[in-house]
Short mmCIF file of C-alpha atoms in Angstrom, two decimals:
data_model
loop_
_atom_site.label_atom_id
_atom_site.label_comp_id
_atom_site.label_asym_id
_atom_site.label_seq_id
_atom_site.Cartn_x
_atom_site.Cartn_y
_atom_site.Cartn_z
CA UNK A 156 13.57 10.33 10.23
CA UNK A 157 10.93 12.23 11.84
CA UNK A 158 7.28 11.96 10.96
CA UNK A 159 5.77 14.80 8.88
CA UNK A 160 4.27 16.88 11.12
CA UNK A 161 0.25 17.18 10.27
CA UNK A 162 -1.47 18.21 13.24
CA UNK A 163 -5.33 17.35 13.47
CA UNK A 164 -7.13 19.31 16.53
CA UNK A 165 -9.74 18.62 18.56
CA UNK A 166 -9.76 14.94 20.23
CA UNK A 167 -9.91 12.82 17.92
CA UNK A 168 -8.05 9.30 18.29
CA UNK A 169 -4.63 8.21 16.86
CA UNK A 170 -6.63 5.11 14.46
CA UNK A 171 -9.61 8.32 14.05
CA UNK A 172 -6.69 10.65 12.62
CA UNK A 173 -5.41 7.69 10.60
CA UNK A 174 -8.76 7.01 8.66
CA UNK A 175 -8.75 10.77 8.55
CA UNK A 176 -5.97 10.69 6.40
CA UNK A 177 -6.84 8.22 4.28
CA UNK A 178 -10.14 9.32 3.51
CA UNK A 179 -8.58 12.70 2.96
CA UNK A 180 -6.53 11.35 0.41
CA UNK A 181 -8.85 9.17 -1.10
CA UNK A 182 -10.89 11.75 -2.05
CA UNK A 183 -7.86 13.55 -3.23
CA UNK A 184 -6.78 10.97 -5.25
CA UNK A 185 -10.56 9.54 -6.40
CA UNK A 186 -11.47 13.18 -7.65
CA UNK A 187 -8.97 13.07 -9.74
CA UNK A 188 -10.68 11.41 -12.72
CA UNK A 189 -13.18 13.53 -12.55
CA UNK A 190 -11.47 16.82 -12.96
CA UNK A 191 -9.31 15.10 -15.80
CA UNK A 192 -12.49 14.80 -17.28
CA UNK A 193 -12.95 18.25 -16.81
CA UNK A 194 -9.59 19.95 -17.70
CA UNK A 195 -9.54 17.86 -21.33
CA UNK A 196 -12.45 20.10 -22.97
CA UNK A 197 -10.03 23.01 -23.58
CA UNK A 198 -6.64 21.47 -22.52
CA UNK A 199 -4.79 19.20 -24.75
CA UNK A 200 -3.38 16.17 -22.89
CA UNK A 201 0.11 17.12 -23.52
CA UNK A 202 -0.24 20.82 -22.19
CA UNK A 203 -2.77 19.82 -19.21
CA UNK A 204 0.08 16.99 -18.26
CA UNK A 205 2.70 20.26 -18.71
CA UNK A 206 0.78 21.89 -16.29
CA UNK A 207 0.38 19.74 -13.93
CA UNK A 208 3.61 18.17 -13.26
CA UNK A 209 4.38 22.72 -12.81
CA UNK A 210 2.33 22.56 -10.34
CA UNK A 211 2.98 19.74 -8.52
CA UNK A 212 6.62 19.90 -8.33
CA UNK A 213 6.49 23.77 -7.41
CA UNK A 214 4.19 22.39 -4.21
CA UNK A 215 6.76 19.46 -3.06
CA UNK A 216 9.82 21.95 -4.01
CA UNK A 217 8.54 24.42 -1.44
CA UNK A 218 7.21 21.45 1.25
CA UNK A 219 11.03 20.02 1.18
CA UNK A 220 13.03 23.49 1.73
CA UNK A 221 10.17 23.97 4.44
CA UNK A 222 10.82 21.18 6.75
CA UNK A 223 14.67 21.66 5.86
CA UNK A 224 15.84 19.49 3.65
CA UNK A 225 17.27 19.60 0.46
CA UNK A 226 17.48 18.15 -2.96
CA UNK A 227 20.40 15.77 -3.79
CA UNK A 228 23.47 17.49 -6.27
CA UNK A 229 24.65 13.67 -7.51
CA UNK A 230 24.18 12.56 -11.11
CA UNK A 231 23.13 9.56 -9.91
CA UNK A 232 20.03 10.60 -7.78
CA UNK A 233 19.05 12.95 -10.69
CA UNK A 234 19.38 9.69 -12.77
CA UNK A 235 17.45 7.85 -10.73
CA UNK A 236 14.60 11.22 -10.90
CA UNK A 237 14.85 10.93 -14.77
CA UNK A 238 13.91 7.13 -14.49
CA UNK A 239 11.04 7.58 -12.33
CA UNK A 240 9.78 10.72 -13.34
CA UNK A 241 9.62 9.12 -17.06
CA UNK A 242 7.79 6.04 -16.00
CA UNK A 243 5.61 6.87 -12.80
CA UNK A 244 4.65 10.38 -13.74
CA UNK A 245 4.96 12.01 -17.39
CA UNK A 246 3.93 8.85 -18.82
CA UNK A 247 1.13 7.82 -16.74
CA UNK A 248 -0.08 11.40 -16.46
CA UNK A 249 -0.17 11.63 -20.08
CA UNK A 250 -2.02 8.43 -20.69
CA UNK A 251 -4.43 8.91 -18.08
CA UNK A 252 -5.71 12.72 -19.83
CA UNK A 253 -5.34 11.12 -23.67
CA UNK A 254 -7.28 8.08 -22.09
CA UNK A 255 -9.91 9.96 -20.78
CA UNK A 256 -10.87 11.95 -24.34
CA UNK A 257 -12.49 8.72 -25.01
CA UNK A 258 -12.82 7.09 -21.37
CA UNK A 259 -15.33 8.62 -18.84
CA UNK A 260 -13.92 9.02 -15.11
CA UNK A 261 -15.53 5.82 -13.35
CA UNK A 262 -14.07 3.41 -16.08
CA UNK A 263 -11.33 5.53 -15.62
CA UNK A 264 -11.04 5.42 -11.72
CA UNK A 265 -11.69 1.32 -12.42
CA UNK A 266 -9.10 0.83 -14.56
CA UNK A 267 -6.58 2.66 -12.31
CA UNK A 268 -6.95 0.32 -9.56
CA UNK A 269 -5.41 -2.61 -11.57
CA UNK A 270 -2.13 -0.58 -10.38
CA UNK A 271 -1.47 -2.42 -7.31
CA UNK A 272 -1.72 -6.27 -8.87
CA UNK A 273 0.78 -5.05 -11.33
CA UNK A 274 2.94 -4.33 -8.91
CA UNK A 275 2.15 -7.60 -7.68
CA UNK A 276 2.67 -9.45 -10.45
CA UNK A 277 5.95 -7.23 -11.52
CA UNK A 278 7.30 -7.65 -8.41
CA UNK A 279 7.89 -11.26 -8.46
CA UNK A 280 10.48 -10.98 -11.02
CA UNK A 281 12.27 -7.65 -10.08
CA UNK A 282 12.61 -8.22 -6.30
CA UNK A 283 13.63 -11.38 -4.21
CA UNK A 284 11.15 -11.33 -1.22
CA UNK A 285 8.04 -10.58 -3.55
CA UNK A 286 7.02 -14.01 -4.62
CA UNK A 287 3.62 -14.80 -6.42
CA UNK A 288 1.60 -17.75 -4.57
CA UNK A 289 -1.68 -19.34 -5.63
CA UNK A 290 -3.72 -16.07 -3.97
CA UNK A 291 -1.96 -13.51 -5.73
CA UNK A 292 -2.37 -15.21 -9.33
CA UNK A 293 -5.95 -16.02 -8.47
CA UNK A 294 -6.55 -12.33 -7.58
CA UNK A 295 -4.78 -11.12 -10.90
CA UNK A 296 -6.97 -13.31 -13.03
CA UNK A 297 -9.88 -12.74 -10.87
CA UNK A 298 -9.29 -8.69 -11.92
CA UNK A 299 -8.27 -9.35 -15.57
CA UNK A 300 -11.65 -10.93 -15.84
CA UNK A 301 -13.02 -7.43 -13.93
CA UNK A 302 -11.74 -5.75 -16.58
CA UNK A 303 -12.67 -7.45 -19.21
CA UNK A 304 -16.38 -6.84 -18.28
CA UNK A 305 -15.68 -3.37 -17.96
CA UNK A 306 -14.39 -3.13 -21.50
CA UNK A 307 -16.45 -5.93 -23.65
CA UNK A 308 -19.60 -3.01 -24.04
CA UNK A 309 -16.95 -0.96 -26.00
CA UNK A 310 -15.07 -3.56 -27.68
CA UNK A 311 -16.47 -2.31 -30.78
CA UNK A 312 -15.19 1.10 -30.52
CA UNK A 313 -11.99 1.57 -31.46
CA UNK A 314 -11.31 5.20 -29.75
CA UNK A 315 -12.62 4.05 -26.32
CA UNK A 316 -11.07 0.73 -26.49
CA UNK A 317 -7.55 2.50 -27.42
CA UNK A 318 -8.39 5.18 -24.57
CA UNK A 319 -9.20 2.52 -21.93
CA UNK A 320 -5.52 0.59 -23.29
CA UNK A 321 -4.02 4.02 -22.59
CA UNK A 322 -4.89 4.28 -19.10
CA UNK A 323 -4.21 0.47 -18.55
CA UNK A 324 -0.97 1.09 -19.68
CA UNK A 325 -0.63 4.25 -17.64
CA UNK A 326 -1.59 1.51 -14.56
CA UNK A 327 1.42 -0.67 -15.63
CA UNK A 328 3.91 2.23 -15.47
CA UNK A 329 2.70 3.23 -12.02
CA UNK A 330 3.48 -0.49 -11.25
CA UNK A 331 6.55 -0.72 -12.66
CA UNK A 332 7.20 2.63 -11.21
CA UNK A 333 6.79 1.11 -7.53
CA UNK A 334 8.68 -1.66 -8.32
CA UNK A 335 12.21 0.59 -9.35
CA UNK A 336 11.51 2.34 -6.27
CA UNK A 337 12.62 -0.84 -4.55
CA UNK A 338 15.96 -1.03 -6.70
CA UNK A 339 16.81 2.18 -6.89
CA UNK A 340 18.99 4.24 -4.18
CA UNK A 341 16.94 5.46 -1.27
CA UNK A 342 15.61 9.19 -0.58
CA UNK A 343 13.84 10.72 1.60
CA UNK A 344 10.04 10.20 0.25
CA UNK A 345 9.18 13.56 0.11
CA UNK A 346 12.54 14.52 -1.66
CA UNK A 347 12.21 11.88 -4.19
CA UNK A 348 8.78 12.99 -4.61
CA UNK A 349 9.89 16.39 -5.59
CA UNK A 350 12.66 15.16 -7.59
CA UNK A 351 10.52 12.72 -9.85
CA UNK A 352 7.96 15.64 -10.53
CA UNK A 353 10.95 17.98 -11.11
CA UNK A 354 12.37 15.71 -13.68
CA UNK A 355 8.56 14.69 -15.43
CA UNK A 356 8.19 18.21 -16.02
CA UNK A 357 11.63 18.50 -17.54
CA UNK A 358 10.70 15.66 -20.00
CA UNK A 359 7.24 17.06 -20.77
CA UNK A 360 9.28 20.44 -21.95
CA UNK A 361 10.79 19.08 -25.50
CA UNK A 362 7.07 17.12 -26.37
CA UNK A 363 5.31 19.95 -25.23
CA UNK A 364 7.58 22.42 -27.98
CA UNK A 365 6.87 20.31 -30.44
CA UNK A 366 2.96 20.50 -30.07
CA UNK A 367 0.66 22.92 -30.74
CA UNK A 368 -0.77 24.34 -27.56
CA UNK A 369 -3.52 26.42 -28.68
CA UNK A 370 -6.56 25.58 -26.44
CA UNK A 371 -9.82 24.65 -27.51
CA UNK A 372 -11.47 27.74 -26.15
CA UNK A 373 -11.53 30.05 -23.76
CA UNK A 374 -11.42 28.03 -20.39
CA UNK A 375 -13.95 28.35 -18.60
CA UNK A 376 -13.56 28.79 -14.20
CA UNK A 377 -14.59 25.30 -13.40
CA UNK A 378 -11.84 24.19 -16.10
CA UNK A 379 -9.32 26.49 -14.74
CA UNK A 380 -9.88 24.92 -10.96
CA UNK A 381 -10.12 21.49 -11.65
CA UNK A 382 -6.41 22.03 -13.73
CA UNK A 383 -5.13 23.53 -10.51
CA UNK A 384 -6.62 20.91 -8.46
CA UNK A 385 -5.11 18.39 -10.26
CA UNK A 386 -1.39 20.14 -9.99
CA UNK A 387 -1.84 20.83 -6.32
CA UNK A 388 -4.08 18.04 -5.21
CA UNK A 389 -3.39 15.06 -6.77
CA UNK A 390 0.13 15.93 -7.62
CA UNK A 391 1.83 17.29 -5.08
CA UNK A 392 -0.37 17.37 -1.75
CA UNK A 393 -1.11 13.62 -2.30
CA UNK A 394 2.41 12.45 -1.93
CA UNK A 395 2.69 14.18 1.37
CA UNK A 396 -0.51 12.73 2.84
CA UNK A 397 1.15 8.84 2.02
CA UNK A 398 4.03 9.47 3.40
CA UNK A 399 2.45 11.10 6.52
CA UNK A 400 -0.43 8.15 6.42
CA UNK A 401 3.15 5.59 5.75
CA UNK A 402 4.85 6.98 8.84
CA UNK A 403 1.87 6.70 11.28
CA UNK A 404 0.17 3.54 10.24
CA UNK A 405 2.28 1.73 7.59
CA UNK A 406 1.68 0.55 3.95
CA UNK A 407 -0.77 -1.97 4.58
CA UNK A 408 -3.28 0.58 5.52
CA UNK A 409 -2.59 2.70 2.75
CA UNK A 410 -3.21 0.37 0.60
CA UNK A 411 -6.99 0.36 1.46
CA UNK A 412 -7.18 3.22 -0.26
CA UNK A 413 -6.94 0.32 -3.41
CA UNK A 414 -10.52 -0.22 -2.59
CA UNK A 415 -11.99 3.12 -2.22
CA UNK A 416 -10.64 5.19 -4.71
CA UNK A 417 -12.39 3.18 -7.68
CA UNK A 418 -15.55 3.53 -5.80
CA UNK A 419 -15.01 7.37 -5.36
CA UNK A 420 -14.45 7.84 -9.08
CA UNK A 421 -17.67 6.24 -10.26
CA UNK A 422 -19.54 8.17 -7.54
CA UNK A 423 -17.94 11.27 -9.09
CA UNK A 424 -18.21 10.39 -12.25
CA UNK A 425 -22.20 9.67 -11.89
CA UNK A 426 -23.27 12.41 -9.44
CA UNK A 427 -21.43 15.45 -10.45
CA UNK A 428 -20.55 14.69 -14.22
CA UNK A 429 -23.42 12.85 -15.34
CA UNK A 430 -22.27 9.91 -16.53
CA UNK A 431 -24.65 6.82 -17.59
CA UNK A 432 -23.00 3.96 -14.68
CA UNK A 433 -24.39 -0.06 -16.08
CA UNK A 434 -24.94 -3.18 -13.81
CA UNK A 435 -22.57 -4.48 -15.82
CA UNK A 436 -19.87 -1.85 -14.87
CA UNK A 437 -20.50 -1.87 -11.42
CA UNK A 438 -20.21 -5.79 -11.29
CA UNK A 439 -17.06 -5.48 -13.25
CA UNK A 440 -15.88 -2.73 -10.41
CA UNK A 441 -16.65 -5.63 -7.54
CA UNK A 442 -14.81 -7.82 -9.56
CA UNK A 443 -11.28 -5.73 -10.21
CA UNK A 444 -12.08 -5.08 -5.81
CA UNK A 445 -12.57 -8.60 -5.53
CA UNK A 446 -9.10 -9.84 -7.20
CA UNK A 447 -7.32 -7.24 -5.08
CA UNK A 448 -8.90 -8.75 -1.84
CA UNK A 449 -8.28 -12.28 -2.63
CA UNK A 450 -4.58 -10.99 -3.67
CA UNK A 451 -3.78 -10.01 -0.37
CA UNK A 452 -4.48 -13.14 1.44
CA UNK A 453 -2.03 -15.07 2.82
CA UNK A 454 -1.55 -19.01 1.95
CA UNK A 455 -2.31 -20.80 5.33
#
């Protein structure tokens, strides 16, 4: 299978373009709280999800026939789309903009990164070679504790605290999400890619008939981009940049983007939107970064 073919000029280094990549992404995917935030003023979570997943799967859809290949005819791939698609993108996607009514980007972008310990954790009773040791429970509790501090200001408020549940829960399915991708049969990434979106957006169709749709207002243009940033971006130009950043340097440096991505939110979240950022957040923050750390060690 031959590496997708993203050409950097100039002379910068193999590791330079690699970092390039990531941070690229990073910012791709750490924005994206932010112009949730955004997009839920006029659109309704169901309708901005809608849109989204349109977006997205139009920009993979085109990206496959591109580079040549082509999406699989067999019921059981398309079976294997429906799965996915359900649990690692309408879902989450949905949570994520009802969450965020209620939940302002950095707690958002926080909250997000418990993804990768619940693959973790998951993992160790859906696949074989994925076995939890002393670091990777320490790590877990370590970020449950992160995450408690995050929450305990707003335990009080019932609409925040059912938002911030929401987006945990959008987390989980991510996690889970990864984990059938390790069961499942095998496609090429950026075909599966297209096929989940394809088949999210088919089961955001029926929900979205049954609601109303009206928008709030008028959108207004910053509303209108950060909707089609978040169907091009995050959505669809995302998935090409990890399986490019996969292909060149492996998994284990994608996953630093575990670490950065939080941090870009609450940047994002303070600078551009505004939003009041505690001690007691931040703390919480270096704790959830912390547990993913110590996860990733290795028993001597």
């Amino acid at each position: 299978m031959p590496p997708l073919n993203l050409k950097i000029e100039g002379g910068m280094g193999t590791q330079h373009k690699h970092w390039f990549l990531l941070l690229t992404l990073v910012c791709i995917w750490g924005t994206s709280f932010m112009f949730t935030a955004v997009a839920v003023e006029v659109f309704s979570p169901v309708l901005l999800t809608l849109l989204r997943l349109v977006l997205g799967a139009s920009v993979l859809t085109a990206v496959v026939y591109l580079r040549g290949l082509r999406l699989p005819l067999e019921r059981k791939a398309w079976g294997a789309f429906f799965l996915l698609g359900l649990i690692g993108n309408a879902l989450p996607f949905f949570l994520i903009a009802w969450g965020q009514q209620s939940v302002n980007s950095a707690t958002a972008g926080a909250l997000m990164s418990t993804a990768p310990l619940m693959t973790v954790f998951l993992a160790h009773f859906f696949i074989q070679d994925e076995r939890l040791n002393r670091f990777k429970l320490l790590g877990f509790s370590v970020s449950l504790g992160g995450v408690y501090l995050l929450l305990s200001p707003n335990m009080d408020q019932q609409s925040t605290l059912l938002g911030a549940l929401a987006i945990l829960s959008a987390a989980g399915g991510i996690a889970l999400n990864t984990v059938l991708m390790r069961r499942l049969p095998h496609f090429h990434p950026l075909v599966g890619s297209a096929g989940m979106l394809i088949m999210a957006m088919l089961l955001m169709l029926p929900l979205a008939a049954t609601q109303d749709l009206t928008l709030a207002r008028d959108p207004e243009l910053n509303e209108l981009f950060a909707l089609t940033w978040l169907g091009i971006m995050p959505t669809g130009i995302a998935s090409i940049l990890c399986f490019a950043i996969v292909s060149r340097a492996g998994a284990s440096f994608l996953a630093n983007a575990n670490y950065m991505v939080p941090m870009v939110a609450f940047l994002c979240g303070a600078l551009v939107l505004g939003e009041r950022i505690t001690w007691l957040s931040l703390l919480a923050l270096a704790v959830i970064l912390g547990g993913i750390a110590l996860s990733r060690r290795q028993p001597g």
